[in-house]
Amino acid sequence: MFRQPGGHVVRALTIAGSDSGGGAGIQADLKTLHQFGVYGMCAITALTAQNTHGVQDIQAVPASFVQQQLESVLTDLGADAVKTGMLASADIIHTVADVLEAHAVQHLVVDPVMVAKGGAPLLQPDAVDALKARLFPLAAVVTPNLPEAQALCGYPIRDLADAKRAARDLAQSGVPIVVIKGGHAADGRPNDAVDIIYDSGTQTFTSLVSPRVPSRKTHGTGCTFSSAVTALLARGEAPLTAIAMAKAFVFEAIDRAKDWDVGSGHGPTDHTAPANTSLLVPPAPLQHGSSYVYRDGTWTVHASPPAGL
Ligand SMILES: Nc1ncnc2c1ncn2[C@@H]1O[C@H](COP(=O)(O)OP(=O)(O)OP(=O)(O)O)[C@@H](O)[C@H]1O
Ligand SMILES: Cc1ncc(CO)c(N)n1
């Protein structure tokens, strides 16, 4: 386990739903935190009966019990960083926000999970406003995918210009860094997975690009990505470095899983991909406003920044 300069073990808390299939949600989060050498804890918001073909059923956890889990963890073990995933309802969002405010949590990553890849809703529609109003102002980093960014902004995101507008608009809710993940982009540059980062402080866009692995085993990529960012923020990495290392880790996790036989549908990624290797780390501090590509285990400045998603 990694230790802080003061000597204590680095700890991170995930507040999310359980995926019985083990590829997304709490299970992906804890596997990822562990892989990054960070002690993982959890507060479960909902139970899903889920596999690589979809979500068969959901049991919500009462907001009062989510609160109890959070209090149990934060009053004893504490957390150097926290992430949220599936929050299920507005009730749970308000509860989570109240507790995180009371404990003055540092380094909050909000993954605004709304719909599973198979189409099952994981957040009640009336909860979208609560997410923006209560949790975004507490967040260090928010990581919507394209459909989530569309739902949060209320307009379609068809190209790079739309994605940049959405990132800037979402930052208006008081978010220092917004990452619009391009995993869902079907057109534009089908061979690349392009993520757009907006930094409110410098008001700049940075793009991170990797080849798109030709695989349908991408269940839980968003959970894995946001957990890796959380682990790295807990370890004290700068946000842009954390995001780049997380993207490289997800690429490797998808790449490793492309030939495996876990489930017969949209399989999970392989969380045993190397996390503590210098390969994930950009060679020099990333500059806000530039474009970088991760290819063949190395980050380099992108000679031709992406023109599309
Ligand atoms: N086929 C792929 N090859 C390479 N990178 C990918 C691929 N699919 C997604 N990614 C990357 O994975 C990360 C997560 O993005 P994605 O848009 O898939 O999240 P998500 O939709 O929230 O995932 P999920 O809902 O399954 O948890 C991003 O960095 C994205 O660029
Ligand atoms: C529990 C849960 N959280 C998040 C996702 C999104 O991948 C999912 N499919 N299931």
Short mmCIF file of N, CA and C in Angstrom, two decimals, residues 158-293:
data_model
loop_
_atom_site.label_atom_id
_atom_site.label_comp_id
_atom_site.label_asym_id
_atom_site.label_seq_id
_atom_site.Cartn_x
_atom_site.Cartn_y
_atom_site.Cartn_z
N ARG A 158 -22.57 16.30 -30.69
CA ARG A 158 -22.33 15.58 -31.95
C ARG A 158 -20.87 15.64 -32.37
N ASP A 159 -20.16 16.65 -31.90
CA ASP A 159 -18.77 16.78 -32.38
C ASP A 159 -17.90 17.38 -31.27
N LEU A 160 -16.65 17.62 -31.63
CA LEU A 160 -15.68 18.12 -30.66
C LEU A 160 -16.09 19.48 -30.09
N ALA A 161 -16.63 20.33 -30.96
CA ALA A 161 -17.05 21.67 -30.49
C ALA A 161 -18.16 21.55 -29.46
N ASP A 162 -19.13 20.64 -29.70
CA ASP A 162 -20.21 20.42 -28.72
C ASP A 162 -19.63 19.91 -27.39
N ALA A 163 -18.67 18.99 -27.48
CA ALA A 163 -18.09 18.41 -26.25
C ALA A 163 -17.38 19.49 -25.44
N LYS A 164 -16.68 20.38 -26.13
CA LYS A 164 -15.98 21.47 -25.43
C LYS A 164 -16.98 22.42 -24.77
N ARG A 165 -18.05 22.72 -25.50
CA ARG A 165 -19.09 23.60 -24.94
C ARG A 165 -19.70 22.94 -23.69
N ALA A 166 -19.95 21.64 -23.78
CA ALA A 166 -20.56 20.92 -22.65
C ALA A 166 -19.62 20.94 -21.45
N ALA A 167 -18.35 20.70 -21.68
CA ALA A 167 -17.38 20.70 -20.57
C ALA A 167 -17.36 22.05 -19.88
N ARG A 168 -17.35 23.12 -20.71
CA ARG A 168 -17.31 24.48 -20.13
C ARG A 168 -18.61 24.78 -19.38
N ASP A 169 -19.73 24.37 -19.94
CA ASP A 169 -21.03 24.62 -19.28
C ASP A 169 -21.11 23.87 -17.95
N LEU A 170 -20.65 22.62 -17.92
CA LEU A 170 -20.74 21.84 -16.68
C LEU A 170 -19.81 22.42 -15.61
N ALA A 171 -18.71 23.00 -16.03
CA ALA A 171 -17.78 23.61 -15.07
C ALA A 171 -18.44 24.79 -14.34
N GLN A 172 -19.47 25.38 -14.99
CA GLN A 172 -20.19 26.52 -14.37
C GLN A 172 -20.82 26.14 -13.04
N SER A 173 -21.06 24.83 -12.82
CA SER A 173 -21.65 24.40 -11.54
C SER A 173 -20.61 24.41 -10.42
N GLY A 174 -19.42 24.95 -10.70
CA GLY A 174 -18.40 25.04 -9.66
C GLY A 174 -17.42 23.89 -9.67
N VAL A 175 -17.18 23.29 -10.85
CA VAL A 175 -16.28 22.13 -10.95
C VAL A 175 -14.92 22.58 -11.50
N PRO A 176 -13.83 22.30 -10.78
CA PRO A 176 -12.52 22.71 -11.29
C PRO A 176 -12.13 22.01 -12.61
N ILE A 177 -12.41 20.69 -12.68
CA ILE A 177 -12.00 19.95 -13.89
C ILE A 177 -13.13 19.04 -14.36
N VAL A 178 -13.50 19.19 -15.64
CA VAL A 178 -14.52 18.32 -16.24
C VAL A 178 -13.85 17.48 -17.32
N VAL A 179 -14.06 16.16 -17.25
CA VAL A 179 -13.54 15.26 -18.30
C VAL A 179 -14.74 14.70 -19.06
N ILE A 180 -14.84 15.01 -20.34
CA ILE A 180 -15.89 14.39 -21.17
C ILE A 180 -15.24 13.18 -21.83
N LYS A 181 -15.69 11.98 -21.44
CA LYS A 181 -15.07 10.73 -21.93
C LYS A 181 -15.67 10.35 -23.28
N GLY A 182 -14.80 9.98 -24.19
CA GLY A 182 -15.27 9.71 -25.56
C GLY A 182 -15.49 8.24 -25.88
N GLY A 183 -15.60 7.40 -24.86
CA GLY A 183 -15.77 5.96 -25.13
C GLY A 183 -16.97 5.65 -26.00
N HIS A 184 -18.02 6.48 -25.93
CA HIS A 184 -19.26 6.19 -26.66
C HIS A 184 -19.28 6.76 -28.07
N ALA A 185 -18.26 7.53 -28.43
CA ALA A 185 -18.31 8.16 -29.76
C ALA A 185 -18.28 7.10 -30.83
N ALA A 186 -19.22 7.19 -31.76
CA ALA A 186 -19.31 6.15 -32.79
C ALA A 186 -18.81 6.65 -34.13
N ASP A 187 -18.72 7.96 -34.27
CA ASP A 187 -18.28 8.47 -35.57
C ASP A 187 -17.08 9.38 -35.35
N GLY A 188 -16.79 10.24 -36.30
CA GLY A 188 -15.62 11.11 -36.14
C GLY A 188 -14.37 10.31 -36.39
N ARG A 189 -13.69 9.95 -35.30
CA ARG A 189 -12.44 9.19 -35.45
C ARG A 189 -12.62 7.84 -34.79
N PRO A 190 -13.23 6.89 -35.45
CA PRO A 190 -13.57 5.63 -34.80
C PRO A 190 -12.37 4.87 -34.28
N ASN A 191 -11.17 5.22 -34.75
CA ASN A 191 -10.01 4.45 -34.30
C ASN A 191 -9.35 5.02 -33.06
N ASP A 192 -9.85 6.14 -32.58
CA ASP A 192 -9.27 6.74 -31.37
C ASP A 192 -10.34 6.86 -30.29
N ALA A 193 -9.91 6.80 -29.03
CA ALA A 193 -10.78 7.13 -27.90
C ALA A 193 -10.28 8.46 -27.37
N VAL A 194 -11.08 9.51 -27.55
CA VAL A 194 -10.66 10.88 -27.25
C VAL A 194 -11.40 11.38 -26.01
N ASP A 195 -10.66 11.81 -25.00
CA ASP A 195 -11.26 12.42 -23.81
C ASP A 195 -10.87 13.90 -23.79
N ILE A 196 -11.87 14.75 -23.50
CA ILE A 196 -11.64 16.20 -23.48
C ILE A 196 -11.69 16.68 -22.03
N ILE A 197 -10.65 17.42 -21.64
CA ILE A 197 -10.57 17.91 -20.25
C ILE A 197 -10.66 19.43 -20.27
N TYR A 198 -11.59 19.97 -19.47
CA TYR A 198 -11.66 21.43 -19.32
C TYR A 198 -11.21 21.79 -17.92
N ASP A 199 -10.26 22.72 -17.84
CA ASP A 199 -9.76 23.18 -16.55
C ASP A 199 -10.28 24.60 -16.31
N SER A 200 -11.12 24.76 -15.26
CA SER A 200 -11.75 26.07 -15.01
C SER A 200 -10.71 27.12 -14.63
N GLY A 201 -9.67 26.69 -13.92
CA GLY A 201 -8.66 27.63 -13.46
C GLY A 201 -7.97 28.33 -14.62
N THR A 202 -7.48 27.54 -15.56
CA THR A 202 -6.75 28.11 -16.70
C THR A 202 -7.67 28.35 -17.90
N GLN A 203 -8.91 27.89 -17.81
CA GLN A 203 -9.89 27.99 -18.90
C GLN A 203 -9.34 27.41 -20.19
N THR A 204 -8.70 26.24 -20.06
CA THR A 204 -8.10 25.60 -21.24
C THR A 204 -8.65 24.19 -21.41
N PHE A 205 -8.55 23.70 -22.66
CA PHE A 205 -8.92 22.34 -22.98
C PHE A 205 -7.66 21.52 -23.25
N THR A 206 -7.61 20.33 -22.68
CA THR A 206 -6.51 19.41 -22.95
C THR A 206 -7.16 18.16 -23.52
N SER A 207 -6.61 17.59 -24.59
CA SER A 207 -7.21 16.34 -25.06
C SER A 207 -6.24 15.19 -24.85
N LEU A 208 -6.81 14.07 -24.41
CA LEU A 208 -6.05 12.84 -24.21
C LEU A 208 -6.61 11.79 -25.16
N VAL A 209 -5.72 11.20 -25.94
CA VAL A 209 -6.14 10.30 -27.01
C VAL A 209 -5.43 8.97 -26.82
N SER A 210 -6.16 7.87 -27.07
CA SER A 210 -5.50 6.56 -27.18
C SER A 210 -6.14 5.85 -28.36
N PRO A 211 -5.48 4.83 -28.88
CA PRO A 211 -6.18 4.03 -29.89
C PRO A 211 -7.44 3.45 -29.27
N ARG A 212 -8.48 3.25 -30.08
CA ARG A 212 -9.69 2.59 -29.59
C ARG A 212 -9.51 1.08 -29.75
N VAL A 213 -9.52 0.34 -28.63
CA VAL A 213 -9.34 -1.11 -28.70
C VAL A 213 -10.60 -1.70 -29.36
N PRO A 214 -10.47 -2.47 -30.43
CA PRO A 214 -11.65 -3.02 -31.09
C PRO A 214 -12.21 -4.20 -30.30
N SER A 215 -12.92 -3.86 -29.22
CA SER A 215 -13.41 -4.91 -28.32
C SER A 215 -14.76 -4.48 -27.76
N ARG A 216 -15.66 -5.48 -27.52
CA ARG A 216 -16.90 -5.11 -26.82
C ARG A 216 -16.78 -5.38 -25.33
N LYS A 217 -15.60 -5.78 -24.87
CA LYS A 217 -15.40 -6.00 -23.43
C LYS A 217 -15.00 -4.69 -22.77
N THR A 218 -15.96 -3.80 -22.70
CA THR A 218 -15.71 -2.47 -22.13
C THR A 218 -16.68 -2.18 -20.98
N HIS A 219 -17.27 -3.23 -20.41
CA HIS A 219 -18.18 -3.04 -19.27
C HIS A 219 -17.39 -2.50 -18.07
N GLY A 220 -17.82 -1.36 -17.55
CA GLY A 220 -17.16 -0.82 -16.35
C GLY A 220 -15.96 0.06 -16.62
N THR A 221 -15.75 0.44 -17.88
CA THR A 221 -14.58 1.30 -18.18
C THR A 221 -14.67 2.63 -17.43
N GLY A 222 -15.90 3.19 -17.33
CA GLY A 222 -16.07 4.49 -16.68
C GLY A 222 -15.77 4.40 -15.18
N CYS A 223 -16.25 3.33 -14.54
CA CYS A 223 -16.00 3.14 -13.10
C CYS A 223 -14.50 2.96 -12.85
N THR A 224 -13.88 2.17 -13.72
CA THR A 224 -12.44 1.89 -13.59
C THR A 224 -11.64 3.18 -13.76
N PHE A 225 -12.03 3.97 -14.76
CA PHE A 225 -11.33 5.24 -15.02
C PHE A 225 -11.45 6.19 -13.82
N SER A 226 -12.68 6.40 -13.32
CA SER A 226 -12.85 7.37 -12.23
C SER A 226 -12.20 6.88 -10.93
N SER A 227 -12.18 5.56 -10.73
CA SER A 227 -11.51 5.02 -9.54
C SER A 227 -10.00 5.20 -9.62
N ALA A 228 -9.45 5.03 -10.82
CA ALA A 228 -8.01 5.23 -10.98
C ALA A 228 -7.67 6.70 -10.72
N VAL A 229 -8.50 7.61 -11.22
CA VAL A 229 -8.27 9.04 -10.94
C VAL A 229 -8.30 9.28 -9.42
N THR A 230 -9.29 8.67 -8.76
CA THR A 230 -9.45 8.85 -7.30
C THR A 230 -8.22 8.33 -6.56
N ALA A 231 -7.77 7.13 -6.94
CA ALA A 231 -6.58 6.55 -6.28
C ALA A 231 -5.38 7.47 -6.43
N LEU A 232 -5.22 8.02 -7.62
CA LEU A 232 -4.03 8.82 -7.89
C LEU A 232 -4.12 10.19 -7.21
N LEU A 233 -5.32 10.76 -7.12
CA LEU A 233 -5.48 12.01 -6.35
C LEU A 233 -5.19 11.74 -4.88
N ALA A 234 -5.67 10.58 -4.38
CA ALA A 234 -5.41 10.23 -2.98
C ALA A 234 -3.91 10.12 -2.73
N ARG A 235 -3.18 9.64 -3.74
CA ARG A 235 -1.72 9.50 -3.62
C ARG A 235 -0.99 10.82 -3.77
N GLY A 236 -1.73 11.88 -4.14
CA GLY A 236 -1.13 13.21 -4.23
C GLY A 236 -0.71 13.63 -5.62
N GLU A 237 -1.12 12.87 -6.64
CA GLU A 237 -0.77 13.28 -8.02
C GLU A 237 -1.56 14.53 -8.41
N ALA A 238 -1.00 15.33 -9.32
CA ALA A 238 -1.71 16.47 -9.88
C ALA A 238 -2.88 15.94 -10.72
N PRO A 239 -4.02 16.67 -10.74
CA PRO A 239 -5.20 16.15 -11.45
C PRO A 239 -4.94 15.73 -12.90
N LEU A 240 -4.23 16.55 -13.66
CA LEU A 240 -4.02 16.21 -15.08
C LEU A 240 -3.18 14.94 -15.22
N THR A 241 -2.19 14.79 -14.37
CA THR A 241 -1.36 13.58 -14.39
C THR A 241 -2.21 12.37 -14.00
N ALA A 242 -3.05 12.55 -12.96
CA ALA A 242 -3.91 11.45 -12.51
C ALA A 242 -4.84 11.01 -13.64
N ILE A 243 -5.41 11.97 -14.36
CA ILE A 243 -6.36 11.64 -15.43
C ILE A 243 -5.64 10.91 -16.57
N ALA A 244 -4.45 11.37 -16.91
CA ALA A 244 -3.70 10.72 -18.00
C ALA A 244 -3.31 9.30 -17.60
N MET A 245 -2.83 9.12 -16.37
CA MET A 245 -2.44 7.77 -15.92
C MET A 245 -3.66 6.85 -15.88
N ALA A 246 -4.81 7.41 -15.47
CA ALA A 246 -6.04 6.61 -15.42
C ALA A 246 -6.45 6.17 -16.82
N LYS A 247 -6.33 7.07 -17.77
CA LYS A 247 -6.72 6.71 -19.15
C LYS A 247 -5.80 5.61 -19.70
N ALA A 248 -4.51 5.75 -19.42
CA ALA A 248 -3.57 4.73 -19.91
C ALA A 248 -3.87 3.38 -19.25
N PHE A 249 -4.21 3.41 -17.95
CA PHE A 249 -4.54 2.16 -17.24
C PHE A 249 -5.79 1.51 -17.86
N VAL A 250 -6.82 2.32 -18.14
CA VAL A 250 -8.05 1.76 -18.72
C VAL A 250 -7.75 1.17 -20.11
N PHE A 251 -6.93 1.87 -20.89
CA PHE A 251 -6.56 1.31 -22.19
C PHE A 251 -5.95 -0.08 -22.01
N GLU A 252 -4.99 -0.19 -21.07
CA GLU A 252 -4.31 -1.47 -20.86
C GLU A 252 -5.28 -2.54 -20.34
N ALA A 253 -6.24 -2.10 -19.48
CA ALA A 253 -7.20 -3.05 -18.91
C ALA A 253 -8.15 -3.58 -19.99
N ILE A 254 -8.54 -2.70 -20.93
CA ILE A 254 -9.40 -3.15 -22.05
C ILE A 254 -8.58 -4.06 -22.97
N ASP A 255 -7.35 -3.64 -23.24
CA ASP A 255 -6.50 -4.38 -24.18
C ASP A 255 -6.23 -5.80 -23.68
N ARG A 256 -5.96 -5.93 -22.36
CA ARG A 256 -5.69 -7.25 -21.78
C ARG A 256 -6.89 -8.17 -21.83
N ALA A 257 -8.09 -7.57 -21.79
CA ALA A 257 -9.32 -8.38 -21.67
C ALA A 257 -9.89 -8.77 -23.02
N LYS A 258 -9.28 -8.27 -24.11
CA LYS A 258 -9.99 -8.42 -25.39
C LYS A 258 -10.17 -9.87 -25.82
N ASP A 259 -9.29 -10.75 -25.36
CA ASP A 259 -9.42 -12.15 -25.76
C ASP A 259 -9.91 -13.06 -24.63
N TRP A 260 -10.31 -12.50 -23.49
CA TRP A 260 -10.67 -13.41 -22.40
C TRP A 260 -12.16 -13.77 -22.46
N ASP A 261 -12.54 -14.76 -21.64
CA ASP A 261 -13.88 -15.34 -21.78
C ASP A 261 -14.69 -15.18 -20.49
N VAL A 262 -14.70 -13.97 -19.93
CA VAL A 262 -15.47 -13.71 -18.71
C VAL A 262 -16.86 -13.21 -19.14
N GLY A 263 -17.84 -14.09 -19.08
CA GLY A 263 -19.19 -13.76 -19.54
C GLY A 263 -19.27 -13.85 -21.05
N SER A 264 -20.51 -13.99 -21.56
CA SER A 264 -20.66 -14.15 -23.01
C SER A 264 -21.22 -12.90 -23.68
N GLY A 265 -21.37 -11.80 -22.91
CA GLY A 265 -21.87 -10.55 -23.49
C GLY A 265 -20.79 -9.49 -23.52
N HIS A 266 -21.14 -8.28 -23.04
CA HIS A 266 -20.15 -7.19 -22.96
C HIS A 266 -19.31 -7.43 -21.71
N GLY A 267 -18.19 -8.10 -21.89
CA GLY A 267 -17.37 -8.52 -20.76
C GLY A 267 -16.69 -7.36 -20.06
N PRO A 268 -16.18 -7.65 -18.85
CA PRO A 268 -15.46 -6.61 -18.09
C PRO A 268 -14.02 -6.44 -18.59
N THR A 269 -13.37 -5.42 -18.05
CA THR A 269 -11.95 -5.21 -18.35
C THR A 269 -11.12 -5.99 -17.33
N ASP A 270 -9.84 -6.10 -17.60
CA ASP A 270 -8.94 -6.87 -16.73
C ASP A 270 -8.21 -5.90 -15.79
N HIS A 271 -8.68 -5.90 -14.52
CA HIS A 271 -8.12 -4.93 -13.57
C HIS A 271 -6.72 -5.29 -13.09
N THR A 272 -6.18 -6.42 -13.54
CA THR A 272 -4.79 -6.72 -13.18
C THR A 272 -3.79 -6.06 -14.13
N ALA A 273 -4.29 -5.21 -15.04
CA ALA A 273 -3.36 -4.45 -15.90
C ALA A 273 -2.39 -3.68 -15.01
N PRO A 274 -1.15 -3.48 -15.48
CA PRO A 274 -0.16 -2.83 -14.61
C PRO A 274 -0.55 -1.40 -14.27
N ALA A 275 -0.54 -1.10 -12.97
CA ALA A 275 -0.92 0.24 -12.52
C ALA A 275 0.28 1.02 -12.00
N ASN A 276 1.22 0.29 -11.38
CA ASN A 276 2.35 0.99 -10.77
C ASN A 276 3.59 0.83 -11.63
N THR A 277 3.45 1.31 -12.86
CA THR A 277 4.57 1.25 -13.79
C THR A 277 4.80 2.65 -14.34
N SER A 278 6.04 2.96 -14.62
CA SER A 278 6.36 4.29 -15.14
C SER A 278 5.74 4.49 -16.53
N LEU A 279 5.31 3.37 -17.17
CA LEU A 279 4.75 3.50 -18.52
C LEU A 279 3.50 4.38 -18.55
N LEU A 280 2.71 4.35 -17.46
CA LEU A 280 1.47 5.13 -17.44
C LEU A 280 1.73 6.62 -17.26
N VAL A 281 2.91 6.94 -16.73
CA VAL A 281 3.19 8.31 -16.31
C VAL A 281 3.67 9.13 -17.50
N PRO A 282 3.07 10.30 -17.73
CA PRO A 282 3.58 11.17 -18.81
C PRO A 282 5.03 11.54 -18.51
N PRO A 283 5.89 11.65 -19.55
CA PRO A 283 7.32 11.89 -19.33
C PRO A 283 7.61 13.24 -18.68
N ALA A 284 6.75 14.24 -18.92
CA ALA A 284 6.94 15.56 -18.31
C ALA A 284 5.57 16.03 -17.84
N PRO A 285 5.53 16.98 -16.89
CA PRO A 285 4.21 17.48 -16.46
C PRO A 285 3.39 17.91 -17.67
N LEU A 286 2.12 17.48 -17.72
CA LEU A 286 1.28 17.83 -18.86
C LEU A 286 0.97 19.32 -18.82
N GLN A 287 0.96 19.93 -20.00
CA GLN A 287 0.64 21.36 -20.09
C GLN A 287 -0.85 21.50 -20.40
N HIS A 288 -1.54 22.32 -19.61
CA HIS A 288 -2.94 22.60 -19.92
C HIS A 288 -3.03 23.21 -21.31
N GLY A 289 -4.02 22.77 -22.07
CA GLY A 289 -4.24 23.36 -23.39
C GLY A 289 -3.58 22.59 -24.51
N SER A 290 -2.86 21.50 -24.20
CA SER A 290 -2.19 20.73 -25.24
C SER A 290 -2.95 19.43 -25.50
N SER A 291 -2.44 18.65 -26.44
CA SER A 291 -3.06 17.37 -26.77
C SER A 291 -1.99 16.28 -26.68
N TYR A 292 -2.36 15.15 -26.07
CA TYR A 292 -1.39 14.08 -25.85
C TYR A 292 -1.98 12.76 -26.32
N VAL A 293 -1.09 11.86 -26.74
CA VAL A 293 -1.55 10.54 -27.18
C VAL A 293 -0.78 9.45 -26.43
#
